PDB file of C-alpha atoms in Angstrom:
ATOM      1  CA  UNK A   1     100.650 101.060 120.110  1.00  0.00           C
ATOM      2  CA  UNK A   2      97.280  99.981 118.184  1.00  0.00           C
ATOM      3  CA  UNK A   3      96.113 102.910 115.827  1.00  0.00           C
ATOM      4  CA  UNK A   4      92.802 103.607 114.178  1.00  0.00           C
ATOM      5  CA  UNK A   5      92.963 103.956 110.645  1.00  0.00           C
ATOM      6  CA  UNK A   6      90.430 105.455 107.881  1.00  0.00           C
ATOM      7  CA  UNK A   7      90.729 106.009 104.248  1.00  0.00           C
ATOM      8  CA  UNK A   8      88.563 107.105 101.389  1.00  0.00           C
ATOM      9  CA  UNK A   9      87.445 110.146  99.605  1.00  0.00           C
ATOM     10  CA  UNK A  10      86.581 113.663 100.799  1.00  0.00           C
ATOM     11  CA  UNK A  11      85.361 116.285  98.411  1.00  0.00           C
ATOM     12  CA  UNK A  12      87.230 119.726  98.789  1.00  0.00           C
ATOM     13  CA  UNK A  13      87.786 122.278  95.829  1.00  0.00           C
ATOM     14  CA  UNK A  14      85.141 120.948  93.886  1.00  0.00           C
ATOM     15  CA  UNK A  15      87.018 117.778  93.721  1.00  0.00           C
ATOM     16  CA  UNK A  16      86.937 114.283  95.339  1.00  0.00           C
ATOM     17  CA  UNK A  17      90.440 113.904  97.416  1.00  0.00           C
ATOM     18  CA  UNK A  18      91.816 110.503  98.415  1.00  0.00           C
ATOM     19  CA  UNK A  19      92.925 110.487 102.337  1.00  0.00           C
ATOM     20  CA  UNK A  20      93.952 108.607 105.098  1.00  0.00           C
ATOM     21  CA  UNK A  21      93.934 108.920 108.873  1.00  0.00           C
ATOM     22  CA  UNK A  22      95.801 107.320 111.705  1.00  0.00           C
ATOM     23  CA  UNK A  23      95.558 107.501 115.395  1.00  0.00           C
ATOM     24  CA  UNK A  24      93.018 109.634 117.354  1.00  0.00           C
ATOM     25  CA  UNK A  25      89.825 111.721 115.178  1.00  0.00           C
ATOM     26  CA  UNK A  26      91.166 114.778 114.236  1.00  0.00           C
ATOM     27  CA  UNK A  27      88.208 116.240 115.974  1.00  0.00           C
ATOM     28  CA  UNK A  28      89.400 115.416 119.097  1.00  0.00           C
ATOM     29  CA  UNK A  29      92.926 115.634 119.474  1.00  0.00           C
ATOM     30  CA  UNK A  30      96.246 117.538 117.997  1.00  0.00           C
ATOM     31  CA  UNK A  31      96.580 116.160 114.477  1.00  0.00           C
ATOM     32  CA  UNK A  32      99.703 116.228 111.916  1.00  0.00           C
ATOM     33  CA  UNK A  33      98.297 117.039 108.519  1.00  0.00           C
ATOM     34  CA  UNK A  34     100.712 116.226 105.743  1.00  0.00           C
ATOM     35  CA  UNK A  35     101.025 118.051 102.583  1.00  0.00           C
ATOM     36  CA  UNK A  36     102.918 116.193 100.038  1.00  0.00           C
ATOM     37  CA  UNK A  37     105.501 117.558  97.360  1.00  0.00           C
ATOM     38  CA  UNK A  38     105.188 118.528  93.885  1.00  0.00           C
ATOM     39  CA  UNK A  39     105.039 114.919  92.519  1.00  0.00           C
ATOM     40  CA  UNK A  40     103.555 113.043  95.918  1.00  0.00           C
ATOM     41  CA  UNK A  41     100.251 111.667  97.117  1.00  0.00           C
ATOM     42  CA  UNK A  42      99.181 109.598  99.589  1.00  0.00           C
ATOM     43  CA  UNK A  43     100.734 106.474  98.561  1.00  0.00           C
ATOM     44  CA  UNK A  44     104.237 108.245  98.095  1.00  0.00           C
ATOM     45  CA  UNK A  45     104.700 109.104 102.173  1.00  0.00           C
ATOM     46  CA  UNK A  46     104.921 105.122 102.308  1.00  0.00           C
ATOM     47  CA  UNK A  47     104.782 104.326 105.857  1.00  0.00           C
ATOM     48  CA  UNK A  48     105.819 107.486 107.278  1.00  0.00           C
ATOM     49  CA  UNK A  49     102.623 108.358 108.346  1.00  0.00           C
ATOM     50  CA  UNK A  50     101.935 105.417 110.658  1.00  0.00           C
ATOM     51  CA  UNK A  51     105.022 105.593 112.009  1.00  0.00           C
ATOM     52  CA  UNK A  52     104.530 109.577 112.760  1.00  0.00           C
ATOM     53  CA  UNK A  53     101.445 108.371 114.483  1.00  0.00           C
ATOM     54  CA  UNK A  54     103.209 105.638 116.763  1.00  0.00           C
ATOM     55  CA  UNK A  55     106.489 107.809 117.557  1.00  0.00           C
ATOM     56  CA  UNK A  56     104.088 111.234 118.639  1.00  0.00           C
ATOM     57  CA  UNK A  57     100.830 109.618 119.903  1.00  0.00           C
ATOM     58  CA  UNK A  58      99.226 111.853 117.857  1.00  0.00           C
ATOM     59  CA  UNK A  59      96.352 111.985 115.047  1.00  0.00           C
ATOM     60  CA  UNK A  60      97.960 112.050 111.479  1.00  0.00           C
ATOM     61  CA  UNK A  61      95.783 112.926 108.387  1.00  0.00           C
ATOM     62  CA  UNK A  62      97.075 112.883 104.963  1.00  0.00           C
ATOM     63  CA  UNK A  63      95.813 113.855 101.309  1.00  0.00           C
ATOM     64  CA  UNK A  64      96.019 113.910  97.762  1.00  0.00           C
ATOM     65  CA  UNK A  65      95.592 117.192  96.232  1.00  0.00           C
ATOM     66  CA  UNK A  66      93.427 117.301  92.958  1.00  0.00           C
ATOM     67  CA  UNK A  67      95.706 115.972  89.935  1.00  0.00           C
ATOM     68  CA  UNK A  68      97.767 113.788  92.221  1.00  0.00           C
ATOM     69  CA  UNK A  69      97.297 109.989  93.454  1.00  0.00           C
ATOM     70  CA  UNK A  70      93.986 108.984  93.027  1.00  0.00           C
ATOM     71  CA  UNK A  71      92.395 112.007  93.791  1.00  0.00           C
ATOM     72  CA  UNK A  72      90.251 113.813  90.956  1.00  0.00           C
ATOM     73  CA  UNK A  73      91.670 115.818  87.978  1.00  0.00           C
ATOM     74  CA  UNK A  74      92.853 119.136  88.190  1.00  0.00           C
ATOM     75  CA  UNK A  75      92.295 122.051  85.518  1.00  0.00           C
ATOM     76  CA  UNK A  76      95.474 122.404  83.363  1.00  0.00           C
ATOM     77  CA  UNK A  77      97.733 123.610  83.055  1.00  0.00           C
ATOM     78  CA  UNK A  78      97.890 124.773  86.517  1.00  0.00           C
ATOM     79  CA  UNK A  79      98.044 128.386  87.519  1.00  0.00           C
ATOM     80  CA  UNK A  80     101.555 130.092  88.355  1.00  0.00           C
ATOM     81  CA  UNK A  81     100.392 130.784  91.849  1.00  0.00           C
ATOM     82  CA  UNK A  82      98.825 127.276  92.424  1.00  0.00           C
ATOM     83  CA  UNK A  83     100.358 126.782  95.688  1.00  0.00           C
ATOM     84  CA  UNK A  84      99.058 130.130  97.064  1.00  0.00           C
ATOM     85  CA  UNK A  85      95.369 128.931  95.684  1.00  0.00           C
ATOM     86  CA  UNK A  86      96.125 125.634  97.390  1.00  0.00           C
ATOM     87  CA  UNK A  87      96.787 126.801 100.315  1.00  0.00           C
ATOM     88  CA  UNK A  88      94.097 129.625 100.966  1.00  0.00           C
ATOM     89  CA  UNK A  89      91.316 128.210  98.843  1.00  0.00           C
ATOM     90  CA  UNK A  90      91.190 124.008  99.153  1.00  0.00           C
ATOM     91  CA  UNK A  91      93.207 123.723 102.727  1.00  0.00           C
ATOM     92  CA  UNK A  92      90.424 125.220 104.727  1.00  0.00           C
ATOM     93  CA  UNK A  93      87.840 123.099 102.895  1.00  0.00           C
ATOM     94  CA  UNK A  94      89.833 119.923 104.123  1.00  0.00           C
ATOM     95  CA  UNK A  95      90.345 121.044 107.509  1.00  0.00           C
ATOM     96  CA  UNK A  96      86.609 121.671 107.565  1.00  0.00           C
ATOM     97  CA  UNK A  97      85.646 118.308 106.263  1.00  0.00           C
ATOM     98  CA  UNK A  98      87.631 116.520 109.146  1.00  0.00           C
ATOM     99  CA  UNK A  99      86.493 119.185 112.011  1.00  0.00           C
ATOM    100  CA  UNK A 100      90.391 119.377 112.436  1.00  0.00           C
ATOM    101  CA  UNK A 101      90.197 120.995 116.338  1.00  0.00           C
ATOM    102  CA  UNK A 102      93.981 121.740 116.520  1.00  0.00           C
ATOM    103  CA  UNK A 103      96.631 121.057 113.915  1.00  0.00           C
ATOM    104  CA  UNK A 104     100.257 121.236 112.847  1.00  0.00           C
ATOM    105  CA  UNK A 105     100.616 121.152 109.270  1.00  0.00           C
ATOM    106  CA  UNK A 106     103.807 119.133 107.813  1.00  0.00           C
ATOM    107  CA  UNK A 107     104.921 119.760 104.695  1.00  0.00           C
ATOM    108  CA  UNK A 108     107.058 118.561 102.179  1.00  0.00           C
ATOM    109  CA  UNK A 109     108.655 120.722  99.008  1.00  0.00           C
ATOM    110  CA  UNK A 110     105.812 122.130  97.397  1.00  0.00           C
ATOM    111  CA  UNK A 111     103.405 120.663 100.533  1.00  0.00           C
ATOM    112  CA  UNK A 112     105.638 122.483 103.000  1.00  0.00           C
ATOM    113  CA  UNK A 113     105.512 125.889 101.075  1.00  0.00           C
ATOM    114  CA  UNK A 114     101.728 125.411 100.772  1.00  0.00           C
ATOM    115  CA  UNK A 115     101.654 125.283 104.840  1.00  0.00           C
ATOM    116  CA  UNK A 116     103.804 128.215 105.433  1.00  0.00           C
ATOM    117  CA  UNK A 117     101.438 130.031 102.811  1.00  0.00           C
ATOM    118  CA  UNK A 118      98.441 129.127 104.884  1.00  0.00           C
ATOM    119  CA  UNK A 119      99.899 129.994 108.237  1.00  0.00           C
ATOM    120  CA  UNK A 120     101.184 133.155 107.027  1.00  0.00           C
ATOM    121  CA  UNK A 121      98.178 134.405 105.019  1.00  0.00           C
ATOM    122  CA  UNK A 122      95.044 132.914 107.170  1.00  0.00           C
ATOM    123  CA  UNK A 123      94.189 133.399 110.212  1.00  0.00           C
ATOM    124  CA  UNK A 124      93.796 130.362 112.077  1.00  0.00           C
ATOM    125  CA  UNK A 125      94.311 129.821 115.071  1.00  0.00           C
ATOM    126  CA  UNK A 126      93.796 125.891 114.992  1.00  0.00           C
ATOM    127  CA  UNK A 127      96.935 125.659 113.656  1.00  0.00           C
ATOM    128  CA  UNK A 128      99.835 125.603 116.318  1.00  0.00           C
ATOM    129  CA  UNK A 129     102.908 124.694 114.750  1.00  0.00           C
ATOM    130  CA  UNK A 130     104.644 124.127 111.051  1.00  0.00           C
ATOM    131  CA  UNK A 131     107.055 121.478 110.426  1.00  0.00           C
ATOM    132  CA  UNK A 132     108.519 122.411 106.947  1.00  0.00           C
ATOM    133  CA  UNK A 133     110.730 120.142 105.004  1.00  0.00           C
ATOM    134  CA  UNK A 134     112.353 121.088 102.035  1.00  0.00           C
ATOM    135  CA  UNK A 135     110.429 124.317 101.486  1.00  0.00           C
ATOM    136  CA  UNK A 136     110.604 126.556  98.847  1.00  0.00           C
ATOM    137  CA  UNK A 137     109.856 130.258  98.850  1.00  0.00           C
ATOM    138  CA  UNK A 138     111.945 131.580  95.626  1.00  0.00           C
ATOM    139  CA  UNK A 139     113.321 129.882  92.642  1.00  0.00           C
ATOM    140  CA  UNK A 140     116.752 128.999  92.415  1.00  0.00           C
ATOM    141  CA  UNK A 141     118.882 128.024  89.541  1.00  0.00           C
ATOM    142  CA  UNK A 142     120.300 124.806  90.490  1.00  0.00           C
ATOM    143  CA  UNK A 143     116.771 123.837  91.423  1.00  0.00           C
ATOM    144  CA  UNK A 144     115.074 124.782  88.010  1.00  0.00           C
ATOM    145  CA  UNK A 145     117.846 123.041  86.316  1.00  0.00           C
ATOM    146  CA  UNK A 146     116.961 119.491  88.060  1.00  0.00           C
ATOM    147  CA  UNK A 147     113.153 120.193  87.597  1.00  0.00           C
ATOM    148  CA  UNK A 148     114.398 120.558  83.535  1.00  0.00           C
ATOM    149  CA  UNK A 149     116.176 117.197  84.199  1.00  0.00           C
ATOM    150  CA  UNK A 150     112.819 115.524  85.456  1.00  0.00           C
ATOM    151  CA  UNK A 151     111.141 116.861  82.183  1.00  0.00           C
ATOM    152  CA  UNK A 152     113.956 115.019  80.344  1.00  0.00           C
ATOM    153  CA  UNK A 153     113.467 112.191  82.647  1.00  0.00           C
ATOM    154  CA  UNK A 154     110.084 111.814  82.114  1.00  0.00           C
ATOM    155  CA  UNK A 155     109.850 112.245  78.092  1.00  0.00           C
ATOM    156  CA  UNK A 156     112.836 109.891  77.602  1.00  0.00           C
ATOM    157  CA  UNK A 157     113.508 107.944  80.864  1.00  0.00           C
ATOM    158  CA  UNK A 158     111.714 105.736  83.283  1.00  0.00           C
ATOM    159  CA  UNK A 159     109.848 108.501  85.152  1.00  0.00           C
ATOM    160  CA  UNK A 160     106.580 108.198  83.761  1.00  0.00           C
ATOM    161  CA  UNK A 161     106.327 104.499  84.179  1.00  0.00           C
ATOM    162  CA  UNK A 162     107.236 104.647  87.869  1.00  0.00           C
ATOM    163  CA  UNK A 163     104.768 107.591  88.155  1.00  0.00           C
ATOM    164  CA  UNK A 164     102.059 105.447  87.020  1.00  0.00           C
ATOM    165  CA  UNK A 165     102.503 102.973  89.784  1.00  0.00           C
ATOM    166  CA  UNK A 166     100.852 105.812  91.847  1.00  0.00           C
ATOM    167  CA  UNK A 167      99.053 108.576  89.955  1.00  0.00           C
ATOM    168  CA  UNK A 168      95.653 107.946  88.238  1.00  0.00           C
ATOM    169  CA  UNK A 169      97.006 110.461  85.204  1.00  0.00           C
ATOM    170  CA  UNK A 170     100.664 110.581  85.504  1.00  0.00           C
ATOM    171  CA  UNK A 171     101.332 112.675  82.386  1.00  0.00           C
ATOM    172  CA  UNK A 172      98.644 114.782  83.692  1.00  0.00           C
ATOM    173  CA  UNK A 173      99.989 115.405  87.281  1.00  0.00           C
ATOM    174  CA  UNK A 174     103.683 115.646  85.922  1.00  0.00           C
ATOM    175  CA  UNK A 175     102.789 118.520  83.386  1.00  0.00           C
ATOM    176  CA  UNK A 176     100.711 120.413  86.216  1.00  0.00           C
ATOM    177  CA  UNK A 177     103.685 120.711  87.924  1.00  0.00           C
ATOM    178  CA  UNK A 178     106.622 120.641  85.816  1.00  0.00           C
ATOM    179  CA  UNK A 179     105.308 122.904  83.143  1.00  0.00           C
ATOM    180  CA  UNK A 180     104.838 125.503  86.063  1.00  0.00           C
ATOM    181  CA  UNK A 181     107.677 125.655  87.553  1.00  0.00           C
ATOM    182  CA  UNK A 182     109.514 125.746  83.870  1.00  0.00           C
ATOM    183  CA  UNK A 183     107.275 129.002  82.424  1.00  0.00           C
ATOM    184  CA  UNK A 184     109.423 131.556  82.026  1.00  0.00           C
ATOM    185  CA  UNK A 185     107.087 133.657  84.183  1.00  0.00           C
ATOM    186  CA  UNK A 186     108.197 131.582  86.974  1.00  0.00           C
ATOM    187  CA  UNK A 187     111.775 132.741  87.227  1.00  0.00           C
ATOM    188  CA  UNK A 188     110.652 135.320  89.452  1.00  0.00           C
ATOM    189  CA  UNK A 189     108.138 133.465  91.635  1.00  0.00           C
ATOM    190  CA  UNK A 190     108.892 134.588  95.349  1.00  0.00           C
ATOM    191  CA  UNK A 191     106.354 134.227  98.526  1.00  0.00           C
ATOM    192  CA  UNK A 192     108.933 134.391 101.137  1.00  0.00           C
ATOM    193  CA  UNK A 193     106.750 137.461 102.491  1.00  0.00           C
ATOM    194  CA  UNK A 194     104.336 134.968 103.975  1.00  0.00           C
ATOM    195  CA  UNK A 195     107.203 134.115 106.472  1.00  0.00           C
ATOM    196  CA  UNK A 196     106.851 137.772 107.735  1.00  0.00           C
ATOM    197  CA  UNK A 197     103.058 137.034 109.145  1.00  0.00           C
ATOM    198  CA  UNK A 198     104.088 133.510 111.087  1.00  0.00           C
ATOM    199  CA  UNK A 199     103.165 133.565 114.743  1.00  0.00           C
ATOM    200  CA  UNK A 200     103.534 129.823 115.761  1.00  0.00           C
ATOM    201  CA  UNK A 201     106.408 127.970 116.010  1.00  0.00           C
ATOM    202  CA  UNK A 202     108.133 126.469 112.909  1.00  0.00           C
ATOM    203  CA  UNK A 203     110.573 123.201 112.917  1.00  0.00           C
ATOM    204  CA  UNK A 204     112.543 123.254 109.575  1.00  0.00           C
ATOM    205  CA  UNK A 205     114.181 120.424 107.993  1.00  0.00           C
ATOM    206  CA  UNK A 206     116.608 120.513 105.083  1.00  0.00           C
ATOM    207  CA  UNK A 207     119.089 118.589 103.431  1.00  0.00           C
ATOM    208  CA  UNK A 208     122.473 119.019 102.866  1.00  0.00           C
ATOM    209  CA  UNK A 209     122.542 117.648  99.289  1.00  0.00           C
ATOM    210  CA  UNK A 210     118.861 118.782  98.128  1.00  0.00           C
ATOM    211  CA  UNK A 211     119.539 119.240  94.418  1.00  0.00           C
ATOM    212  CA  UNK A 212     116.017 121.696  94.343  1.00  0.00           C
ATOM    213  CA  UNK A 213     117.178 123.710  97.131  1.00  0.00           C
ATOM    214  CA  UNK A 214     119.737 125.155  99.226  1.00  0.00           C
ATOM    215  CA  UNK A 215     120.207 126.251 102.602  1.00  0.00           C
ATOM    216  CA  UNK A 216     118.800 129.748 101.784  1.00  0.00           C
ATOM    217  CA  UNK A 217     115.169 128.564 101.726  1.00  0.00           C
ATOM    218  CA  UNK A 218     115.504 127.777 105.271  1.00  0.00           C
ATOM    219  CA  UNK A 219     117.398 130.873 106.417  1.00  0.00           C
ATOM    220  CA  UNK A 220     114.971 132.791 105.066  1.00  0.00           C
ATOM    221  CA  UNK A 221     112.638 131.233 107.531  1.00  0.00           C
ATOM    222  CA  UNK A 222     114.792 131.506 110.385  1.00  0.00           C
ATOM    223  CA  UNK A 223     115.917 135.190 109.286  1.00  0.00           C
ATOM    224  CA  UNK A 224     112.104 136.753 108.986  1.00  0.00           C
ATOM    225  CA  UNK A 225     110.237 134.426 111.463  1.00  0.00           C
ATOM    226  CA  UNK A 226     108.696 136.298 114.430  1.00  0.00           C
ATOM    227  CA  UNK A 227     107.910 133.202 116.075  1.00  0.00           C
ATOM    228  CA  UNK A 228     110.496 130.548 117.353  1.00  0.00           C
ATOM    229  CA  UNK A 229     112.657 128.327 114.648  1.00  0.00           C
ATOM    230  CA  UNK A 230     113.901 125.035 115.091  1.00  0.00           C
ATOM    231  CA  UNK A 231     116.419 124.012 112.209  1.00  0.00           C
ATOM    232  CA  UNK A 232     117.320 120.378 111.300  1.00  0.00           C
ATOM    233  CA  UNK A 233     120.365 120.051 108.744  1.00  0.00           C
ATOM    234  CA  UNK A 234     121.001 116.554 107.339  1.00  0.00           C
ATOM    235  CA  UNK A 235     124.019 115.485 106.335  1.00  0.00           C
ATOM    236  CA  UNK A 236     124.007 112.882 103.134  1.00  0.00           C
ATOM    237  CA  UNK A 237     120.293 113.830 102.582  1.00  0.00           C
ATOM    238  CA  UNK A 238     118.655 114.837  99.722  1.00  0.00           C
ATOM    239  CA  UNK A 239     115.256 116.273  98.792  1.00  0.00           C
ATOM    240  CA  UNK A 240     112.825 113.832 100.761  1.00  0.00           C
ATOM    241  CA  UNK A 241     114.192 114.070 104.499  1.00  0.00           C
ATOM    242  CA  UNK A 242     111.110 111.819 105.807  1.00  0.00           C
ATOM    243  CA  UNK A 243     112.188 109.117 103.288  1.00  0.00           C
ATOM    244  CA  UNK A 244     116.243 108.978 103.869  1.00  0.00           C
ATOM    245  CA  UNK A 245     116.483 110.188 107.268  1.00  0.00           C
ATOM    246  CA  UNK A 246     113.260 108.994 108.394  1.00  0.00           C
ATOM    247  CA  UNK A 247     114.606 107.920 112.307  1.00  0.00           C
ATOM    248  CA  UNK A 248     116.256 111.695 112.686  1.00  0.00           C
ATOM    249  CA  UNK A 249     112.869 113.129 111.309  1.00  0.00           C
ATOM    250  CA  UNK A 250     110.365 111.452 113.578  1.00  0.00           C
ATOM    251  CA  UNK A 251     112.546 112.108 116.570  1.00  0.00           C
ATOM    252  CA  UNK A 252     112.616 115.842 115.517  1.00  0.00           C
ATOM    253  CA  UNK A 253     108.532 116.177 114.994  1.00  0.00           C
ATOM    254  CA  UNK A 254     108.248 113.972 118.262  1.00  0.00           C
ATOM    255  CA  UNK A 255     110.543 116.562 120.336  1.00  0.00           C
ATOM    256  CA  UNK A 256     109.005 119.728 118.386  1.00  0.00           C
ATOM    257  CA  UNK A 257     105.158 118.344 119.135  1.00  0.00           C
ATOM    258  CA  UNK A 258     105.733 117.523 122.525  1.00  0.00           C
ATOM    259  CA  UNK A 259     106.964 120.813 123.488  1.00  0.00           C
ATOM    260  CA  UNK A 260     104.039 122.540 121.508  1.00  0.00           C
ATOM    261  CA  UNK A 261     101.617 120.199 123.485  1.00  0.00           C
ATOM    262  CA  UNK A 262     103.538 121.295 126.560  1.00  0.00           C
ATOM    263  CA  UNK A 263     103.017 124.988 125.647  1.00  0.00           C
ATOM    264  CA  UNK A 264      99.357 124.651 124.985  1.00  0.00           C
ATOM    265  CA  UNK A 265      98.365 122.635 128.168  1.00  0.00           C
ATOM    266  CA  UNK A 266      96.305 124.901 130.358  1.00  0.00           C
ATOM    267  CA  UNK A 267      97.963 126.132 133.502  1.00  0.00           C
ATOM    268  CA  UNK A 268      97.393 124.274 136.715  1.00  0.00           C
ATOM    269  CA  UNK A 269      96.283 127.067 139.230  1.00  0.00           C
ATOM    270  CA  UNK A 270      98.304 126.886 142.502  1.00  0.00           C
ATOM    271  CA  UNK A 271      95.894 127.182 145.623  1.00  0.00           C
TER     272      UNK A 271
END
């Protein structure tokens, strides 16, 4: 399949954000909007967006939030409700900038949380479904311990050098994420109540060996959502299912979106 591609910068939240698009134009077809993790960006999705467009035949839109990748800077320190602000204040502007008509939000880690907050907080009939990879809705001690280890790696190890390959300001990118999660007041952070307001199908994907979160995170979605929930647990997989188990993830998303399109198709009247 030959895919149309585009990349550039779009303004949202008062900041220039880098983006890339694959497949049909967002104004013309169902679009998979990719929302990256707490240290992610456009480049760190690697070839997953292209493969996703090829596997589904749908459009894919990916962008870097403020303070990530080559996007403009974010104000620091980040507020402890930064994921809610991204969902409610910035994501609507991104969707509007690309004239998105129908979308599935595909979020990883922080991005999964942002996707769920948007769907549970904003009345938007354009959003037809959610794909949540390793989302988090509340803090867990083992996850916070891993984030503390990340801080040590950044300050004394190789993480800062690695991040500099992908982020304009790796120090600001890391501190914006890490300082928020390790703030004493963040230990009680919990946004699971947004799940109670989900009214669209959701696919949740979780690695069994994820050091940042347990199955309790996706149990919460399955237990609280009023809409259908599909669940994919991946053996031998950590925090990045799209990178560690791409074939299984692509197959699951393809099957999920095929069903969404079938549900969304207008009924044909029988004479």
